[in-house]
Every structure is written in C-alpha cells, then in structure tokens.
Amino acid sequence: MPTLTESVVRSARPRARKYEVTCSSVQGLVLRVLPSGRKVFFLRYRDGDRDVRERLGAVEEVSLAEARAQAQARLLTEAPPLRVAPRPRVGPRVRELAARYFDEHVAVHLKPGTRVAYRAHLRRILAEFGDDRLVDVTPERVERWHASLRTTPCAANNSLRVLSHMFTKASEWRLVPRDHGRPTATVRLYRERQRERFLTPEERARLDEVLRAGERAPTGKPGAISWSVAAAIRLLALTGMRRGEVLALEWSMVDRRHRCFRLPDSKTGQKSVPIGTPVLELLDALERRRRPGVAYVVHSSRGTRLLPGTLGRAWAQLRRRAGLDDVRIHDLRHSAASDAIMSGVPLAVVGKILGHATPRTTARYAHISDAALADAVEAMSTSIAACGRTRRAKGSRR
C-alpha cells in the first residue's frame, strides 16, 4: 500500500470511474479521485457496523499535510476511539488470473508464436504481482514496476499492455469490483522508436558470400550452415516474408502456376505471397531435397519444423562473420520493402506484397519512396540541363 505524497497526489489521473488511493503512514487516510478530475481527502473508518468516510477537504482546500494532521487528530481524540476500516483482503490473486487468462484467452485466440511472447510477459508480471490479490494492485505499484523495466522500453510497454488486458478480462469475468478500474490506466507508455535498418547492395553481397561459404563448410566445422537454415534465410531475403511464415511454409502452400505462396494463417490472416523467378529456382533446388512424408519446405534433420531458436543462433553467427552485427533477421523483411520501393514499386503494392493489414504500416517506408523520387528528379533535371548546355555550346561555335 503506497504512502500518499505530494507527487502521488499531483500525478493521480482521473478514470472512467472514481477510485481511491490509500495511505500507509496515516491509517484510514484516502485520496478519492473523481472522473471529473476533482480530488478529495477522506478519513475512512468503521463506526459499529457502518463503514464511514469522513470528508476532510478537496486538495484545493487543504494540503496533504493538513489532511494528514486532521486524520491523526480525529483518530487520537475521538472517544471511544474510532476503529479504522480494514482494507478488504478477499478475491483472487494475480497468479490465478494469469492462469485463467492464458487458458481462456491466450491459448484460444492467439497464434503459437504469440503465445511464447505472452508467456514471457506473464513471467515478468508474476515476478512482481503474482501473490497479490487483484484489489491490492494499485496504479502507484504498477507505475513503479513499469519504471523498473525502463532499460527495455519495448518489453516494458508490451508487458504493461498484457497486464492492462488481464484486468480488462478480470472486470468482464467479475473478478474485481465494478468500480475498481484498471490499475494500468494512468501509467504512460515509453516512447518507442521505430528501428529501421536496410541492407545496402554491398552488405547483401557480403551476406551472400558468407552464406555460400557456410554451405560449403563440412558439417560441424566453424561457420558451417545447414541447407535448411540457408534456404530459410534466402526465402526471408527474397520474399520479405515474416520468420514464422517461412518456418511454417509447407509444400501444399506452393502455387507454382500462379507464382505465389498461399498462406492459410499468417499474422494478418489468410494471404497470398507473390514470388519471383529466383524463389522458383530456389524451390527447384529444395524440391530435390524433399523427403517423403515431410510437409515443410525447410525442416530439421528429423523432418520436423525448423525452430526459431535454431534459425536465430545460425543468424547470429552468420551476421557476425559478415560484419553485420546490428542487423536483425527481421531487417531482411525491411530491406525487401526498401529494395522494392527503390525499384519504383508503389507503396500500396509493397503493402500487398508484405501482407500489411493497413496502409499505415507501409507508410513507414514513405521516406524511402520520397528519396527515390528525389533521385529521379535530380537525374531528370541534370539530364535536361546538360542538353541545354550542349545546345548553347554548339550555337556559340557557329
């Protein structure tokens, strides 16, 4: 239970429903925050069978120090002494909510890859709040927890979003009082910078050289790369597909006639991924390695689906040997989009190729399109100006 401070009083934000912030230093002192934004100090106690809240004054009328002094005097001088109402200690714990949330929401509605990420967020949440009852999770505690994760802002924000949705479901499932609200509502997310890293033609050449050298190296030797890992990386680079889409790709999804992959269940639902001649040639090579009864285009030595961890470890070695330590495997997707735009492909078409759910996602590449347009205009105007200079030079010689 937090101690009321001037900072806590100032930072308390209004919610859709009124709520109270309790104090541990003065028993029974609470700050009530109304949806209108008005904040009022109360003294809460039990008088016989009645739960009493005695108004001490709004924050504009009395300071925190004055409210604290009034509450202490009231408790000390009243005869018979007032008994402070104990805070209810009932209801489910966060650990119980997390178990139900995973079983009834995550496992039912989210894809396997997303479930793995949610498990990590839930572990982070349970490490802090696992043994607490839902009613004991306060905005102040959530804010401190979120602040403790500030060195990894993206992970902190995503874990906060999961915790927020957990309390939304808790309200739907009637696990908390209706007026409890979400303790995450007033916590501000960290600003997340969109990280953009695109491979240059020279970097692509280095990557391909290291990839080929790894394929030629004997199995078990330093730098050796299995054919399946090499194929997965090439598919990522040539198509701009997501890692999970490539690892889940099955031969039944390959439509050579229409030159596309037909994915029944991608991140954005069912979609078709167009493929070019280099991909078809790669598929021809992979077809020769195809094993009876194995559904996956790229697979482990046992014929099972290639694991993200296996691909990730191989990529870490590959990029280090290529001198591309800052390049993530997902940057291959960004680079494919960048190359398409620089080649003159419209943003809307790039969005269709990558399978973006909304144009807003593709809009992050707009500056690349603008740069390509600027280069084209520069080349055009330089060419026109050069023609003019040539004509003037010819005229002066006459």
Short mmCIF file of C-alpha atoms in Angstrom, two decimals:
data_model
loop_
_atom_site.label_atom_id
_atom_site.label_comp_id
_atom_site.label_asym_id
_atom_site.label_seq_id
_atom_site.Cartn_x
_atom_site.Cartn_y
_atom_site.Cartn_z
CA MET A 1 0.00 0.00 0.00
CA PRO A 2 1.64 3.30 -1.05
CA THR A 3 2.32 6.30 1.16
CA LEU A 4 0.49 9.39 -0.05
CA THR A 5 2.98 12.05 -1.10
CA GLU A 6 2.60 15.39 -2.85
CA SER A 7 3.89 13.71 -6.02
CA VAL A 8 1.28 10.94 -5.79
CA VAL A 9 -1.49 13.49 -5.22
CA ARG A 10 -0.40 15.54 -8.25
CA SER A 11 0.06 12.57 -10.58
CA ALA A 12 -3.23 10.79 -9.76
CA ARG A 13 -5.19 10.83 -13.04
CA PRO A 14 -8.98 10.61 -13.38
CA ARG A 15 -10.52 7.38 -14.73
CA ALA A 16 -13.91 6.43 -16.08
CA ARG A 17 -14.99 5.63 -12.51
CA LYS A 18 -13.99 7.16 -9.20
CA TYR A 19 -11.24 5.42 -7.25
CA GLU A 20 -9.30 5.86 -4.01
CA VAL A 21 -5.59 5.94 -3.22
CA THR A 22 -4.89 4.75 0.32
CA CYS A 23 -2.05 5.77 2.63
CA SER A 24 0.15 3.52 4.77
CA SER A 25 1.61 6.23 7.03
CA VAL A 26 -1.77 7.51 8.34
CA GLN A 27 -4.26 4.69 8.78
CA GLY A 28 -7.60 5.39 7.13
CA LEU A 29 -6.48 8.42 5.10
CA VAL A 30 -7.54 8.14 1.46
CA LEU A 31 -7.49 10.36 -1.60
CA ARG A 32 -10.61 9.98 -3.72
CA VAL A 33 -10.15 10.81 -7.43
CA LEU A 34 -13.36 11.55 -9.37
CA PRO A 35 -13.91 11.16 -13.13
CA SER A 36 -14.14 14.97 -13.34
CA GLY A 37 -10.55 15.21 -12.09
CA ARG A 38 -11.53 16.55 -8.68
CA LYS A 39 -9.50 15.09 -5.78
CA VAL A 40 -10.78 14.93 -2.19
CA PHE A 41 -9.19 13.70 1.06
CA PHE A 42 -11.30 11.40 3.25
CA LEU A 43 -10.85 9.58 6.53
CA ARG A 44 -12.20 6.05 6.32
CA TYR A 45 -13.13 4.10 9.44
CA ARG A 46 -15.69 1.75 10.99
CA ASP A 47 -18.28 3.07 13.44
CA GLY A 48 -20.02 -0.01 14.74
CA ASP A 49 -21.39 -1.76 11.69
CA ARG A 50 -21.10 1.30 9.48
CA ASP A 51 -18.30 1.95 7.02
CA VAL A 52 -17.75 5.72 7.33
CA ARG A 53 -15.90 8.07 5.00
CA GLU A 54 -15.48 11.49 6.58
CA ARG A 55 -14.65 14.33 4.19
CA LEU A 56 -11.51 16.28 5.13
CA GLY A 57 -11.45 18.59 2.12
CA ALA A 58 -10.54 18.87 -1.55
CA VAL A 59 -6.89 19.26 -2.49
CA GLU A 60 -7.60 22.90 -3.34
CA GLU A 61 -8.91 23.44 0.19
CA VAL A 62 -6.44 21.52 2.34
CA SER A 63 -2.88 20.41 1.77
CA LEU A 64 -1.72 16.85 2.23
CA ALA A 65 0.00 17.82 5.50
CA GLU A 66 -3.22 19.39 6.80
CA ALA A 67 -5.30 16.37 5.79
CA ARG A 68 -2.80 14.09 7.49
CA ALA A 69 -2.90 16.17 10.69
CA GLN A 70 -6.72 16.24 10.70
CA ALA A 71 -6.91 12.47 10.26
CA GLN A 72 -4.42 11.78 13.05
CA ALA A 73 -6.16 14.20 15.44
CA ARG A 74 -9.56 12.68 14.67
CA LEU A 75 -8.29 9.18 15.38
CA LEU A 76 -6.49 10.17 18.60
CA THR A 77 -9.09 12.41 20.26
CA GLU A 78 -12.32 10.60 19.45
CA ALA A 79 -13.86 8.78 22.45
CA PRO A 80 -14.43 5.95 22.15
CA PRO A 81 -11.54 5.55 19.68
CA LEU A 82 -12.59 5.11 16.05
CA ARG A 83 -11.66 1.80 14.54
CA VAL A 84 -10.13 2.17 11.09
CA ALA A 85 -11.89 0.08 8.48
CA PRO A 86 -9.62 -2.74 7.39
CA ARG A 87 -8.96 -2.96 3.69
CA PRO A 88 -10.70 -5.99 2.24
CA ARG A 89 -8.30 -8.88 1.64
CA VAL A 90 -10.51 -11.10 -0.45
CA GLY A 91 -10.74 -12.13 -4.04
CA PRO A 92 -8.45 -13.95 -6.46
CA ARG A 93 -4.73 -13.37 -6.74
CA VAL A 94 -2.89 -12.19 -9.84
CA ARG A 95 -1.41 -15.68 -10.26
CA GLU A 96 -4.91 -17.16 -10.51
CA LEU A 97 -6.00 -14.51 -13.02
CA ALA A 98 -2.87 -15.16 -15.12
CA ALA A 99 -3.63 -18.89 -15.30
CA ARG A 100 -7.20 -18.28 -16.40
CA TYR A 101 -6.14 -15.53 -18.80
CA PHE A 102 -3.70 -17.86 -20.52
CA ASP A 103 -6.10 -20.82 -20.69
CA GLU A 104 -9.19 -18.91 -21.80
CA HIS A 105 -7.70 -16.10 -23.90
CA VAL A 106 -4.09 -16.61 -24.96
CA ALA A 107 -4.33 -20.34 -25.73
CA VAL A 108 -7.67 -19.90 -27.52
CA HIS A 109 -7.25 -16.71 -29.55
CA LEU A 110 -3.52 -16.21 -30.17
CA LYS A 111 -1.10 -17.94 -32.50
CA PRO A 112 1.66 -20.26 -31.17
CA GLY A 113 4.44 -17.73 -31.73
CA THR A 114 2.49 -15.02 -29.95
CA ARG A 115 1.77 -17.37 -27.06
CA VAL A 116 5.52 -17.74 -26.48
CA ALA A 117 5.86 -13.95 -26.19
CA TYR A 118 2.87 -13.78 -23.83
CA ARG A 119 4.45 -16.41 -21.57
CA ALA A 120 7.48 -14.14 -21.20
CA HIS A 121 5.27 -11.15 -20.35
CA LEU A 122 3.29 -13.18 -17.82
CA ARG A 123 6.50 -14.36 -16.13
CA ARG A 124 7.55 -10.72 -15.79
CA ILE A 125 4.15 -9.78 -14.35
CA LEU A 126 4.02 -12.70 -11.91
CA ALA A 127 7.51 -11.98 -10.61
CA GLU A 128 6.17 -8.65 -9.31
CA PHE A 129 2.47 -9.20 -8.60
CA GLY A 130 1.94 -12.98 -8.58
CA ASP A 131 0.99 -13.38 -4.90
CA ASP A 132 -1.01 -10.13 -4.66
CA ARG A 133 -4.77 -10.04 -4.70
CA LEU A 134 -6.24 -8.17 -7.66
CA VAL A 135 -7.68 -5.43 -5.43
CA ASP A 136 -4.21 -4.77 -3.99
CA VAL A 137 -2.61 -3.92 -7.35
CA THR A 138 -2.55 -0.11 -7.37
CA PRO A 139 -1.60 2.40 -10.09
CA GLU A 140 1.36 3.50 -7.97
CA ARG A 141 2.77 -0.02 -7.77
CA VAL A 142 2.24 -0.60 -11.48
CA GLU A 143 4.00 2.68 -12.27
CA ARG A 144 7.00 1.73 -10.12
CA TRP A 145 7.14 -1.71 -11.74
CA HIS A 146 6.96 -0.18 -15.24
CA ALA A 147 9.73 2.28 -14.28
CA SER A 148 11.93 -0.61 -13.12
CA LEU A 149 11.79 -2.00 -16.69
CA ARG A 150 12.80 1.27 -18.37
CA THR A 151 16.07 -0.15 -19.76
CA THR A 152 13.96 -2.29 -22.11
CA PRO A 153 11.15 0.13 -23.06
CA CYS A 154 9.52 -2.03 -25.74
CA ALA A 155 9.34 -5.07 -23.47
CA ALA A 156 8.13 -2.87 -20.60
CA ASN A 157 5.33 -1.42 -22.73
CA ASN A 158 4.24 -4.79 -24.05
CA SER A 159 4.15 -6.32 -20.57
CA LEU A 160 2.11 -3.33 -19.38
CA ARG A 161 -0.35 -3.87 -22.25
CA VAL A 162 -0.73 -7.52 -21.25
CA LEU A 163 -1.33 -6.57 -17.61
CA SER A 164 -3.88 -3.98 -18.71
CA HIS A 165 -5.77 -6.52 -20.79
CA MET A 166 -5.67 -9.00 -17.91
CA PHE A 167 -7.54 -6.51 -15.73
CA THR A 168 -9.98 -5.81 -18.55
CA LYS A 169 -10.78 -9.52 -18.64
CA ALA A 170 -10.89 -9.63 -14.82
CA SER A 171 -13.61 -6.98 -14.95
CA GLU A 172 -15.52 -8.92 -17.62
CA TRP A 173 -15.25 -12.07 -15.51
CA ARG A 174 -16.43 -10.16 -12.40
CA LEU A 175 -13.23 -10.95 -10.50
CA VAL A 176 -12.86 -7.35 -9.27
CA PRO A 177 -15.47 -4.81 -8.10
CA ARG A 178 -17.05 -2.80 -10.90
CA ASP A 179 -15.54 0.45 -9.64
CA HIS A 180 -12.03 -0.97 -9.27
CA GLY A 181 -10.91 0.09 -12.73
CA ARG A 182 -7.63 -0.85 -14.36
CA PRO A 183 -4.54 -0.02 -12.28
CA THR A 184 -2.65 0.46 -15.55
CA ALA A 185 -4.87 3.26 -16.86
CA THR A 186 -2.73 6.17 -15.63
CA VAL A 187 0.68 4.70 -16.48
CA ARG A 188 2.29 6.32 -19.51
CA LEU A 189 3.96 4.14 -22.10
CA TYR A 190 7.58 4.76 -23.02
CA ARG A 191 8.22 6.30 -26.41
CA GLU A 192 9.27 3.56 -28.82
CA ARG A 193 11.49 4.43 -31.73
CA GLN A 194 10.85 2.51 -34.92
CA ARG A 195 14.20 0.89 -35.67
CA GLU A 196 14.94 0.86 -39.38
CA ARG A 197 17.94 -0.95 -40.82
CA PHE A 198 18.21 -1.65 -44.54
CA LEU A 199 20.92 -3.69 -46.22
CA THR A 200 22.99 -1.97 -48.89
CA PRO A 201 23.90 -3.85 -52.11
CA GLU A 202 27.46 -4.27 -50.77
CA GLU A 203 26.12 -5.71 -47.48
CA ARG A 204 23.85 -8.08 -49.37
CA ALA A 205 26.86 -9.31 -51.35
CA ARG A 206 28.84 -9.89 -48.14
CA LEU A 207 25.94 -11.76 -46.59
CA ASP A 208 25.55 -13.97 -49.66
CA GLU A 209 29.29 -14.71 -49.71
CA VAL A 210 29.31 -15.81 -46.05
CA LEU A 211 26.14 -17.83 -46.64
CA ARG A 212 27.70 -19.72 -49.56
CA ALA A 213 30.90 -20.33 -47.60
CA GLY A 214 28.85 -21.71 -44.71
CA GLU A 215 27.02 -24.11 -47.03
CA ARG A 216 30.33 -25.40 -48.41
CA ALA A 217 31.88 -25.91 -44.96
CA PRO A 218 31.76 -29.50 -43.63
CA THR A 219 29.09 -30.15 -41.00
CA GLY A 220 30.37 -29.44 -37.52
CA LYS A 221 33.13 -27.10 -38.69
CA PRO A 222 33.15 -23.40 -37.62
CA GLY A 223 30.92 -21.33 -39.87
CA ALA A 224 29.05 -24.34 -41.26
CA ILE A 225 25.40 -23.67 -42.09
CA SER A 226 22.82 -26.35 -42.82
CA TRP A 227 20.99 -26.28 -46.14
CA SER A 228 17.67 -25.69 -44.35
CA VAL A 229 18.91 -22.62 -42.45
CA ALA A 230 20.49 -21.23 -45.63
CA ALA A 231 17.23 -21.79 -47.54
CA ALA A 232 15.18 -20.12 -44.81
CA ILE A 233 17.42 -17.04 -44.85
CA ARG A 234 17.25 -16.83 -48.65
CA LEU A 235 13.46 -17.10 -48.58
CA LEU A 236 13.31 -14.31 -46.00
CA ALA A 237 15.57 -12.08 -48.09
CA LEU A 238 13.86 -12.76 -51.44
CA THR A 239 10.22 -12.59 -50.36
CA GLY A 240 10.07 -10.22 -47.38
CA MET A 241 8.05 -12.84 -45.50
CA ARG A 242 7.97 -12.99 -41.72
CA ARG A 243 10.18 -15.53 -39.97
CA GLY A 244 7.20 -17.52 -38.68
CA GLU A 245 5.67 -17.65 -42.16
CA VAL A 246 8.84 -19.12 -43.68
CA LEU A 247 9.27 -21.70 -40.91
CA ALA A 248 5.62 -22.76 -41.23
CA LEU A 249 5.71 -22.91 -45.06
CA GLU A 250 4.54 -26.28 -46.41
CA TRP A 251 4.76 -27.69 -49.92
CA SER A 252 0.96 -27.69 -50.13
CA MET A 253 1.09 -23.87 -49.91
CA VAL A 254 3.32 -23.52 -53.00
CA ASP A 255 1.34 -22.48 -56.09
CA ARG A 256 3.82 -22.58 -58.99
CA ARG A 257 1.16 -21.95 -61.61
CA HIS A 258 0.21 -18.59 -60.12
CA ARG A 259 3.74 -17.96 -58.79
CA CYS A 260 2.79 -17.46 -55.17
CA PHE A 261 2.65 -18.96 -51.69
CA ARG A 262 -0.88 -19.34 -50.33
CA LEU A 263 -0.63 -18.94 -46.56
CA PRO A 264 -3.79 -20.08 -44.75
CA ASP A 265 -2.97 -18.47 -41.41
CA SER A 266 -0.41 -15.66 -41.32
CA LYS A 267 -0.15 -12.89 -38.72
CA THR A 268 -2.76 -10.89 -40.65
CA GLY A 269 -4.88 -13.89 -41.64
CA GLN A 270 -5.07 -15.76 -44.93
CA LYS A 271 -2.91 -14.21 -47.65
CA SER A 272 -1.08 -14.82 -50.90
CA VAL A 273 2.65 -14.02 -51.23
CA PRO A 274 3.84 -13.39 -54.81
CA ILE A 275 7.18 -14.98 -55.70
CA GLY A 276 9.67 -14.28 -58.48
CA THR A 277 11.96 -16.42 -60.62
CA PRO A 278 14.83 -16.57 -58.05
CA VAL A 279 12.41 -18.03 -55.49
CA LEU A 280 11.11 -20.58 -58.00
CA GLU A 281 14.71 -21.63 -58.75
CA LEU A 282 15.37 -21.97 -55.02
CA LEU A 283 12.24 -24.12 -54.69
CA ASP A 284 13.51 -26.35 -57.52
CA ALA A 285 16.71 -26.95 -55.54
CA LEU A 286 14.76 -27.62 -52.35
CA GLU A 287 12.43 -29.99 -54.21
CA ARG A 288 15.41 -32.23 -54.89
CA ARG A 289 16.00 -32.44 -51.13
CA ARG A 290 12.35 -33.11 -50.37
CA ARG A 291 11.77 -36.16 -48.16
CA PRO A 292 8.68 -38.37 -48.39
CA GLY A 293 6.17 -37.61 -45.66
CA VAL A 294 7.77 -34.26 -44.70
CA ALA A 295 5.37 -31.35 -45.19
CA TYR A 296 7.71 -28.42 -44.51
CA VAL A 297 9.73 -26.68 -47.23
CA VAL A 298 12.56 -26.08 -44.73
CA HIS A 299 12.85 -28.50 -41.86
CA SER A 300 15.16 -30.02 -39.26
CA SER A 301 17.25 -33.14 -39.84
CA ARG A 302 14.40 -35.13 -38.24
CA GLY A 303 11.86 -33.73 -40.70
CA THR A 304 10.17 -31.54 -38.09
CA ARG A 305 9.55 -27.82 -38.26
CA LEU A 306 12.74 -25.75 -38.02
CA LEU A 307 12.74 -23.96 -34.65
CA PRO A 308 13.08 -20.15 -34.37
CA GLY A 309 15.94 -20.64 -31.89
CA THR A 310 17.90 -22.76 -34.37
CA LEU A 311 17.50 -20.12 -37.06
CA GLY A 312 18.30 -17.33 -34.61
CA ARG A 313 21.56 -18.89 -33.44
CA ALA A 314 22.67 -19.54 -37.01
CA TRP A 315 21.80 -15.96 -37.97
CA ALA A 316 23.84 -14.57 -35.06
CA GLN A 317 26.95 -16.42 -36.34
CA LEU A 318 26.24 -15.51 -39.94
CA ARG A 319 25.85 -11.77 -39.37
CA ARG A 320 28.97 -11.69 -37.17
CA ARG A 321 31.06 -13.27 -39.94
CA ALA A 322 29.58 -10.82 -42.44
CA GLY A 323 30.30 -7.82 -40.20
CA LEU A 324 26.58 -7.04 -39.82
CA ASP A 325 26.27 -7.20 -36.03
CA ASP A 326 23.46 -4.63 -35.92
CA VAL A 327 21.26 -6.41 -38.48
CA ARG A 328 18.35 -8.43 -37.08
CA ILE A 329 16.81 -11.24 -39.06
CA HIS A 330 13.58 -9.20 -39.33
CA ASP A 331 15.60 -6.48 -41.10
CA LEU A 332 15.64 -8.75 -44.15
CA ARG A 333 11.92 -8.01 -44.43
CA HIS A 334 12.53 -4.27 -44.11
CA SER A 335 15.27 -4.48 -46.73
CA ALA A 336 12.99 -6.30 -49.17
CA ALA A 337 10.44 -3.50 -48.81
CA SER A 338 13.16 -0.87 -49.25
CA ASP A 339 14.51 -2.53 -52.39
CA ALA A 340 11.02 -2.77 -53.89
CA ILE A 341 10.32 0.92 -53.28
CA MET A 342 13.71 1.99 -54.64
CA SER A 343 12.89 -0.03 -57.76
CA GLY A 344 9.78 2.09 -58.28
CA VAL A 345 7.13 -0.21 -56.82
CA PRO A 346 4.28 1.92 -55.34
CA LEU A 347 3.76 1.85 -51.57
CA ALA A 348 0.31 0.28 -51.92
CA VAL A 349 1.76 -2.62 -53.93
CA VAL A 350 4.59 -3.10 -51.42
CA GLY A 351 1.97 -3.29 -48.68
CA LYS A 352 0.16 -6.05 -50.59
CA ILE A 353 3.40 -7.98 -51.14
CA LEU A 354 4.33 -7.83 -47.46
CA GLY A 355 0.79 -8.56 -46.32
CA HIS A 356 0.33 -5.42 -44.23
CA ALA A 357 -3.11 -5.22 -42.65
CA THR A 358 -3.34 -1.43 -43.03
CA PRO A 359 -1.68 1.22 -45.27
CA ARG A 360 -0.40 2.88 -42.09
CA THR A 361 2.10 0.05 -41.59
CA THR A 362 3.53 0.51 -45.09
CA ALA A 363 3.64 4.30 -44.64
CA ARG A 364 6.79 3.93 -42.51
CA TYR A 365 8.64 3.36 -45.80
CA ALA A 366 7.29 6.56 -47.38
CA HIS A 367 10.56 8.45 -46.81
CA ILE A 368 12.36 5.85 -48.95
CA SER A 369 9.85 6.45 -51.74
CA ASP A 370 10.42 10.20 -51.39
CA ALA A 371 14.19 9.70 -51.58
CA ALA A 372 13.86 7.58 -54.73
CA LEU A 373 11.62 10.25 -56.25
CA ALA A 374 14.14 12.96 -55.37
CA ASP A 375 16.95 10.96 -57.02
CA ALA A 376 14.83 10.52 -60.15
CA VAL A 377 14.03 14.25 -60.31
CA GLU A 378 17.72 15.09 -59.80
CA ALA A 379 18.73 12.76 -62.64
CA MET A 380 15.99 14.16 -64.90
CA SER A 381 16.81 17.82 -64.24
CA THR A 382 20.57 17.19 -64.62
CA SER A 383 19.96 15.49 -67.96
CA ILE A 384 17.75 18.35 -69.20
CA ALA A 385 20.27 20.96 -68.06
CA ALA A 386 23.08 19.06 -69.80
CA CYS A 387 21.09 19.08 -73.06
CA GLY A 388 20.66 22.84 -72.77
CA ARG A 389 24.38 23.40 -72.22
CA THR A 390 25.20 21.22 -75.23
CA ARG A 391 22.88 23.25 -77.49
CA ARG A 392 24.34 26.56 -76.30
CA ALA A 393 27.86 25.27 -76.88
CA LYS A 394 27.00 24.25 -80.45
CA GLY A 395 25.40 27.65 -81.10
CA SER A 396 28.46 29.55 -79.90
CA ARG A 397 30.71 27.68 -82.36
CA ARG A 398 28.63 28.76 -85.39
#
